[in-house]
GROMACS .gro file of C-alpha atoms in nm:
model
  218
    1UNK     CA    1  -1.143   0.096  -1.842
    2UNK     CA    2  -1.495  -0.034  -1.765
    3UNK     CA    3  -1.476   0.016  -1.416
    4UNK     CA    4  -1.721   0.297  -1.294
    5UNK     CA    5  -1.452   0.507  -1.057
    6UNK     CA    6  -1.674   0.805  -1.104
    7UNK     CA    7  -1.744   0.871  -0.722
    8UNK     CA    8  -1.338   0.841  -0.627
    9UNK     CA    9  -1.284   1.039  -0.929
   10UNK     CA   10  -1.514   1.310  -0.780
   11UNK     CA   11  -1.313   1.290  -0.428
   12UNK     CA   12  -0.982   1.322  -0.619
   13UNK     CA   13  -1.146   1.632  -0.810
   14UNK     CA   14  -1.228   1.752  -0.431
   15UNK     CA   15  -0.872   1.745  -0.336
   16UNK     CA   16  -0.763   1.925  -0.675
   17UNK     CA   17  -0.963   2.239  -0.588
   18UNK     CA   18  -0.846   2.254  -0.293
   19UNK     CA   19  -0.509   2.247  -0.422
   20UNK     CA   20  -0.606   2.498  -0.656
   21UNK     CA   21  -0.728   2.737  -0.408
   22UNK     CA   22  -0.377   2.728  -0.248
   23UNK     CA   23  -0.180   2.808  -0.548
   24UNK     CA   24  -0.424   3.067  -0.651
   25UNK     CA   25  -0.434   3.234  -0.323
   26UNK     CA   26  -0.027   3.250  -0.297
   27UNK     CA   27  -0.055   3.381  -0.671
   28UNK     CA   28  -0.256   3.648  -0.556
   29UNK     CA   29  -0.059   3.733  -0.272
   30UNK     CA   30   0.281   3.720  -0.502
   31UNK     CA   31   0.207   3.843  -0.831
   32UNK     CA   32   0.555   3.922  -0.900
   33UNK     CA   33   0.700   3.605  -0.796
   34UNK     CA   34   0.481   3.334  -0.964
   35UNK     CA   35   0.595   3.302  -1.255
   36UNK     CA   36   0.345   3.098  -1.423
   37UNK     CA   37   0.178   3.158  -1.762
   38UNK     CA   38   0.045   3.070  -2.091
   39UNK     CA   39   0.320   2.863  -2.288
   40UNK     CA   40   0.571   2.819  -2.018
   41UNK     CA   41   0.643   2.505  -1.986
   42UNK     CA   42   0.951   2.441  -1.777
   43UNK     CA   43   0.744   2.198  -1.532
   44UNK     CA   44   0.621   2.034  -1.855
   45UNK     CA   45   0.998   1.891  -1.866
   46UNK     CA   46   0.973   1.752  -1.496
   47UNK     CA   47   1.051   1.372  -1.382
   48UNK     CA   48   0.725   1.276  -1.154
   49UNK     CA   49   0.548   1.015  -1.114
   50UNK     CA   50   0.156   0.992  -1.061
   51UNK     CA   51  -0.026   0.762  -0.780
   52UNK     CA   52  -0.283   0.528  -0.847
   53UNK     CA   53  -0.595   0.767  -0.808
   54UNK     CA   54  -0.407   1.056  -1.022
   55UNK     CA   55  -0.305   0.802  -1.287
   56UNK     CA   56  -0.650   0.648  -1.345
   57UNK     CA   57  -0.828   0.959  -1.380
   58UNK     CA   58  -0.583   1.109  -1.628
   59UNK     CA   59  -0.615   0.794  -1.829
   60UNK     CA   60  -0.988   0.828  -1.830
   61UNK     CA   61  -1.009   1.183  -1.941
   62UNK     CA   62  -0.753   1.125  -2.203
   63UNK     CA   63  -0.976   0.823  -2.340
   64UNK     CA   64  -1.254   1.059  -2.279
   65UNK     CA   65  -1.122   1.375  -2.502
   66UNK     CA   66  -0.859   1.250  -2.726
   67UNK     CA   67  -0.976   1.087  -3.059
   68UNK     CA   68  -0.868   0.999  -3.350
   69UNK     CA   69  -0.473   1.058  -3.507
   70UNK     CA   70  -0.389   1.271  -3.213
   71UNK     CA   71  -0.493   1.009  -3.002
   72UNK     CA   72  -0.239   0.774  -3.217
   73UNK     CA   73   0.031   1.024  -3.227
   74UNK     CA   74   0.025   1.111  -2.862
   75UNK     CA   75   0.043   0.739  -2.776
   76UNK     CA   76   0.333   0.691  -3.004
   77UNK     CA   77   0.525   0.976  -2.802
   78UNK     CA   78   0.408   0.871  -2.518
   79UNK     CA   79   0.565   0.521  -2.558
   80UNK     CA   80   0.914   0.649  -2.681
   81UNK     CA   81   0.899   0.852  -2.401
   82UNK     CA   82   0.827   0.566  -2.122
   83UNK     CA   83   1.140   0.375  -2.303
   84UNK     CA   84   1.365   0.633  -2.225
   85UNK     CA   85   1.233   0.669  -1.887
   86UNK     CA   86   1.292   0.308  -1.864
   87UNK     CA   87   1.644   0.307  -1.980
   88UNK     CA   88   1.712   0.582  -1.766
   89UNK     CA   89   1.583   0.422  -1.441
   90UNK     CA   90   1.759   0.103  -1.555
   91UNK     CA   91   2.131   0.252  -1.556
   92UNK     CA   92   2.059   0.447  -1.229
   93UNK     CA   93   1.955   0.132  -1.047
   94UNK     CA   94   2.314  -0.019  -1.210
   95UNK     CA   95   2.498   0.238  -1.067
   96UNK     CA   96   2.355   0.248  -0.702
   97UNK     CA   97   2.416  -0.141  -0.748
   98UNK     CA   98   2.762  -0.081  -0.847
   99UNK     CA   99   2.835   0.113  -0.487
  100UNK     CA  100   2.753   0.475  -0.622
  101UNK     CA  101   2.514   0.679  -0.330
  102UNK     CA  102   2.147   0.658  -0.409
  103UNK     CA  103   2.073   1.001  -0.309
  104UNK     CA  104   2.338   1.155  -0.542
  105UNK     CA  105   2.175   0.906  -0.812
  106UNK     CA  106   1.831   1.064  -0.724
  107UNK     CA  107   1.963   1.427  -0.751
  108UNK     CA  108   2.060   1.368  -1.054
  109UNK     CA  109   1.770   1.189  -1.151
  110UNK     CA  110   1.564   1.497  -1.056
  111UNK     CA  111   1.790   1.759  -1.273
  112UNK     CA  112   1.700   1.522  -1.580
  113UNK     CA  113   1.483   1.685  -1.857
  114UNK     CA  114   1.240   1.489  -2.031
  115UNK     CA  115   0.958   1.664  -2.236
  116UNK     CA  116   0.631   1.512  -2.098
  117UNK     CA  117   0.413   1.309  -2.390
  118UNK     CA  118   0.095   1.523  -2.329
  119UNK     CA  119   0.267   1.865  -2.374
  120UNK     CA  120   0.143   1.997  -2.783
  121UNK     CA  121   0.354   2.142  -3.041
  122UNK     CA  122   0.211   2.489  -2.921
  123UNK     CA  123   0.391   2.377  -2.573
  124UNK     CA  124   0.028   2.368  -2.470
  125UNK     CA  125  -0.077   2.081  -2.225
  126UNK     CA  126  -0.322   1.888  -2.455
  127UNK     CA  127  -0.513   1.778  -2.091
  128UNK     CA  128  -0.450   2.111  -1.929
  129UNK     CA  129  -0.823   2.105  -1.764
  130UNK     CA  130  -0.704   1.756  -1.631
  131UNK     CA  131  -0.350   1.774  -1.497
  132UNK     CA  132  -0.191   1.628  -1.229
  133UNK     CA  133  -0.114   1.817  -0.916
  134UNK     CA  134   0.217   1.821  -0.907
  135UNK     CA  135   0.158   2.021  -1.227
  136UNK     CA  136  -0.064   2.264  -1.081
  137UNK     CA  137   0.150   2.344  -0.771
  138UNK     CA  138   0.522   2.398  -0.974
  139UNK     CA  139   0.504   2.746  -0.979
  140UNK     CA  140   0.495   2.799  -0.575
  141UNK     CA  141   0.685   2.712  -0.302
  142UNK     CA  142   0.675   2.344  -0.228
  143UNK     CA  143   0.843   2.114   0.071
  144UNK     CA  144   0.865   1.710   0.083
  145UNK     CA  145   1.030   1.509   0.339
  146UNK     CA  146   1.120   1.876   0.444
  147UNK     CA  147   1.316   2.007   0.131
  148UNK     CA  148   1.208   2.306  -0.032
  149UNK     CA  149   1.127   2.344  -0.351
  150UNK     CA  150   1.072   2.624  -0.639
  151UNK     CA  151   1.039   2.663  -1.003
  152UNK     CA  152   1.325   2.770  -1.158
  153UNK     CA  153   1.184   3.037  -1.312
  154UNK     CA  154   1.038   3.146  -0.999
  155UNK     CA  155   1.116   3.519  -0.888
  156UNK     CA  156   1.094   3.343  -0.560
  157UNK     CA  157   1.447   3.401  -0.373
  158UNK     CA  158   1.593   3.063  -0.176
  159UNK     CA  159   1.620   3.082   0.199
  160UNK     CA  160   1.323   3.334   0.244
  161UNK     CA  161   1.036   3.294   0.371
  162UNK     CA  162   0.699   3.200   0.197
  163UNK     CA  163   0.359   3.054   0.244
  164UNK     CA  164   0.479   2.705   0.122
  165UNK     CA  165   0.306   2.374   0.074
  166UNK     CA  166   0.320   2.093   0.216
  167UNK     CA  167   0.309   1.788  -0.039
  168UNK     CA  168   0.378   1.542   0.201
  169UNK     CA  169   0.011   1.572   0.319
  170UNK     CA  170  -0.102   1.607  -0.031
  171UNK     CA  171   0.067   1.314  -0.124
  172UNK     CA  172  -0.159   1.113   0.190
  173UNK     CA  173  -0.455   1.208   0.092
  174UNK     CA  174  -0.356   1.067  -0.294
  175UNK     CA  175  -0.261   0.729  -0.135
  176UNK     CA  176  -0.553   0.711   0.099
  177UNK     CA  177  -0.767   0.787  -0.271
  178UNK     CA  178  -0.630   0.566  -0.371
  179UNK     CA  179  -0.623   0.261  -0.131
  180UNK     CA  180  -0.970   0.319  -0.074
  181UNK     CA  181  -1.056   0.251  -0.483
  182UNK     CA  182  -0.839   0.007  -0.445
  183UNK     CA  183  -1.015  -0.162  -0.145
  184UNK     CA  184  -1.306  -0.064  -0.319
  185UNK     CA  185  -1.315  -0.259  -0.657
  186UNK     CA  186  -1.225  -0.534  -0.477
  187UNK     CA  187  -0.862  -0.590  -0.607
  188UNK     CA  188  -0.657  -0.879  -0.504
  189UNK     CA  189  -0.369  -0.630  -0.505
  190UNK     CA  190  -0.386  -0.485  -0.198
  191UNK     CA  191  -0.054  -0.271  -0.201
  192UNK     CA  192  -0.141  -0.165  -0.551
  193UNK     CA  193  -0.203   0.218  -0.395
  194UNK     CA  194   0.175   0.189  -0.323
  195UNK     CA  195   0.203   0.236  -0.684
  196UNK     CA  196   0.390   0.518  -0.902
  197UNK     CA  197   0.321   0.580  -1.245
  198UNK     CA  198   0.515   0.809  -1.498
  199UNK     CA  199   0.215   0.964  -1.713
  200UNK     CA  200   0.394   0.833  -2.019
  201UNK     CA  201   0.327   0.483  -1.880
  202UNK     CA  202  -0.024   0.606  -1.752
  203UNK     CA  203  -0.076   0.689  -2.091
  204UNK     CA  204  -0.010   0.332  -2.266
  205UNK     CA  205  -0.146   0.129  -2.010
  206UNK     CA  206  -0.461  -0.003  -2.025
  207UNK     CA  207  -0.599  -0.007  -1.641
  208UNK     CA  208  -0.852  -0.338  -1.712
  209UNK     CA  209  -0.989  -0.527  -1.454
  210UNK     CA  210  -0.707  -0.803  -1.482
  211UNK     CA  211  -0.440  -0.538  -1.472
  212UNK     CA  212  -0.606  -0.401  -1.149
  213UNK     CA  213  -0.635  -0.741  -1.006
  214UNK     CA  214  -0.994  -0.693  -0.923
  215UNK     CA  215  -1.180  -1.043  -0.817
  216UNK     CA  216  -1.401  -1.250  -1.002
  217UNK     CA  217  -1.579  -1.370  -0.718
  218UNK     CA  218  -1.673  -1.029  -0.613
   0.00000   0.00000   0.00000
């Protein structure tokens, strides 16, 4: 990318600790039910996808720390990984096609398990520092569209009551990130904050100017 996004990259980092603040705070004030630490990695096997804002910076700070063979080697995971995403997305769209009930298909989309490119042979996240939010948020109580969520690992029981957040307004704030870059750079592709990206096609993507539809004129 030769783009300088650094300012919307520092608004995005904005949001992030304040989404960190959250999960810390209901860590704090659940101990026993977060069950979050070092080497788990059951979110790490999640189906998400990332928005425009989220997708760019990840891309730049995995340019920006990853050299050499294990830059090669993630890339090559990363790839067969976005091809089975691909094939995967493919026969669900068949099926809904073929009369089956879309929101069945994306249940079962969502129980999938696919083991995310950037997670290490340690089951380490090689961009821990960097992650995307959905990945810092797993361990607590979640709601979109209002559906709770949890980890499944969570001591957190179903049906009680928690502090819980709200992605849905998370997920705003990402788009608005992300339609203001977008109106920003000047990019003919003015829906493009619409956008979701799995991070294995975040990963072999390369976010130029031409991809991001940005004018020549200026």
């Amino acid at each position: 990318m030769t783009l300088d996004l650094r300012e919307h990259f520092v608004k995005y980092e904005a949001l992030v600790q304040i989404v960190d603040a959250v999960f810390n705070r209901v860590k704090k004030e659940f101990p026993k039910e977060v069950f979050c630490r070092e080497k788990c990695s059951d979110c790490c096997y999640a189906i998400f996808d990332l928005t425009l804002i989220e997708a760019l910076y990840l891309k730049n700070k995995f340019l920006e720390t990853i050299t050499g063979k294990e830059k090669n080697d993630l890339l090559e995971i990363a790839g067969k990984t976005d091809r089975a995403l691909v094939k995967m997305k493919r026969d669900a769209f068949k099926k809904v096609k073929k009369g089956a009930d879309e929101l069945e298909i994306v249940g079962e989309m969502s129980q999938e398990r696919v083991r995310c490119p950037l997670l290490g042979e340690d089951n380490l996240c090689v961009m821990y520092e960097h992650r995307p939010i959905t990945c810092r948020v797993y361990g607590i109580p979640t709601s979109t569209a209002g559906v709770s969520h949890i980890c499944g690992r969570t001591n957190f029981k179903q049906g009680e009551a928690y502090p819980t957040l709200n992605m849905d307004k998370i997920y705003t704030q990402l788009q608005l990130l992300s339609a203001q870059l977008v109106k920003d750079i000047n990019s003919e592709k003015i829906r493009m904050h619409e956008m979701l990206i799995p991070v294995s096609m975040v990963m072999v993507t390369d976010f130029n100017e031409e991809y991001l539809g940005v004018r020549k004129d200026g």
